[in-house]
PDB file of C-alpha atoms in Angstrom:
ATOM      1  CA  MET L   1     -78.982 -20.529 -21.928  1.00 57.00           C
ATOM      2  CA  PRO L   2     -76.622 -19.784 -19.000  1.00 66.00           C
ATOM      3  CA  LYS L   3     -74.957 -16.414 -18.856  1.00 91.00           C
ATOM      4  CA  ASN L   4     -71.230 -15.919 -19.160  1.00 96.00           C
ATOM      5  CA  LEU L   5     -68.911 -13.236 -17.814  1.00 97.00           C
ATOM      6  CA  ASN L   6     -69.546 -10.844 -20.706  1.00 96.00           C
ATOM      7  CA  GLN L   7     -73.308 -10.984 -20.199  1.00 96.00           C
ATOM      8  CA  VAL L   8     -72.990 -10.554 -16.433  1.00 97.00           C
ATOM      9  CA  LEU L   9     -70.778  -7.478 -16.936  1.00 97.00           C
ATOM     10  CA  SER L  10     -72.982  -5.994 -19.637  1.00 96.00           C
ATOM     11  CA  GLU L  11     -76.104  -6.304 -17.470  1.00 95.00           C
ATOM     12  CA  SER L  12     -74.718  -4.842 -14.232  1.00 95.00           C
ATOM     13  CA  CYS L  13     -72.923  -1.573 -13.617  1.00 96.00           C
ATOM     14  CA  GLU L  14     -71.986  -2.826 -10.138  1.00 97.00           C
ATOM     15  CA  CYS L  15     -70.339  -5.930 -11.617  1.00 97.00           C
ATOM     16  CA  ARG L  16     -68.414  -3.843 -14.152  1.00 97.00           C
ATOM     17  CA  THR L  17     -67.196  -1.529 -11.385  1.00 98.00           C
ATOM     18  CA  PHE L  18     -66.195  -4.467  -9.189  1.00 98.00           C
ATOM     19  CA  PHE L  19     -64.445  -6.263 -12.054  1.00 98.00           C
ATOM     20  CA  SER L  20     -62.512  -3.156 -13.117  1.00 98.00           C
ATOM     21  CA  SER L  21     -61.355  -2.628  -9.520  1.00 98.00           C
ATOM     22  CA  LEU L  22     -59.640  -6.028  -9.460  1.00 98.00           C
ATOM     23  CA  PRO L  23     -55.912  -6.390 -10.136  1.00 97.00           C
ATOM     24  CA  ASP L  24     -55.067  -7.105 -13.767  1.00 97.00           C
ATOM     25  CA  TYR L  25     -53.936 -10.659 -13.107  1.00 95.00           C
ATOM     26  CA  VAL L  26     -57.248 -11.451 -11.367  1.00 97.00           C
ATOM     27  CA  GLN L  27     -59.213  -9.947 -14.263  1.00 98.00           C
ATOM     28  CA  GLN L  28     -57.198 -12.012 -16.727  1.00 97.00           C
ATOM     29  CA  THR L  29     -57.708 -15.237 -14.783  1.00 97.00           C
ATOM     30  CA  ILE L  30     -61.439 -14.578 -14.584  1.00 97.00           C
ATOM     31  CA  ARG L  31     -61.575 -13.819 -18.331  1.00 97.00           C
ATOM     32  CA  GLU L  32     -59.936 -17.178 -18.990  1.00 96.00           C
ATOM     33  CA  ARG L  33     -62.815 -18.828 -17.107  1.00 94.00           C
ATOM     34  CA  ALA L  34     -65.539 -16.557 -18.531  1.00 96.00           C
ATOM     35  CA  ASP L  35     -67.858 -19.459 -19.308  1.00 95.00           C
ATOM     36  CA  SER L  36     -67.837 -20.449 -15.622  1.00 94.00           C
ATOM     37  CA  ILE L  37     -69.206 -17.064 -14.478  1.00 96.00           C
ATOM     38  CA  HIS L  38     -73.016 -17.088 -14.619  1.00 96.00           C
ATOM     39  CA  SER L  39     -73.940 -14.462 -12.021  1.00 96.00           C
ATOM     40  CA  ALA L  40     -72.677 -11.617  -9.859  1.00 96.00           C
ATOM     41  CA  ASP L  41     -72.282 -14.116  -7.022  1.00 96.00           C
ATOM     42  CA  ASP L  42     -70.068 -16.323  -9.197  1.00 96.00           C
ATOM     43  CA  LEU L  43     -67.932 -13.320 -10.099  1.00 97.00           C
ATOM     44  CA  HIS L  44     -67.479 -12.241  -6.483  1.00 97.00           C
ATOM     45  CA  ARG L  45     -66.832 -15.773  -5.244  1.00 97.00           C
ATOM     46  CA  TYR L  46     -64.257 -16.488  -7.940  1.00 96.00           C
ATOM     47  CA  ALA L  47     -62.481 -13.150  -7.403  1.00 97.00           C
ATOM     48  CA  ASP L  48     -62.462 -13.594  -3.622  1.00 97.00           C
ATOM     49  CA  ASN L  49     -60.993 -17.062  -4.004  1.00 96.00           C
ATOM     50  CA  LEU L  50     -58.215 -15.776  -6.271  1.00 96.00           C
ATOM     51  CA  LEU L  51     -57.391 -12.898  -3.937  1.00 96.00           C
ATOM     52  CA  GLU L  52     -57.271 -15.176  -0.891  1.00 94.00           C
ATOM     53  CA  ASN L  53     -54.862 -17.571  -2.575  1.00 86.00           C
ATOM     54  CA  LEU L  54     -52.188 -15.116  -3.650  1.00 71.00           C
TER      55      LEU L  54
END
């Protein structure tokens, strides 16, 4: 079964640290798409995309 955001965050201290460093609105947007985040790479790519398109 594919991972989701919660599993990615629970398995990686680095991902939790990165996620918590993001602005609140970026965290919220990512949470809304939690089922689309399957890896640390997905998390970083999605966050980078949101931050670039302010």
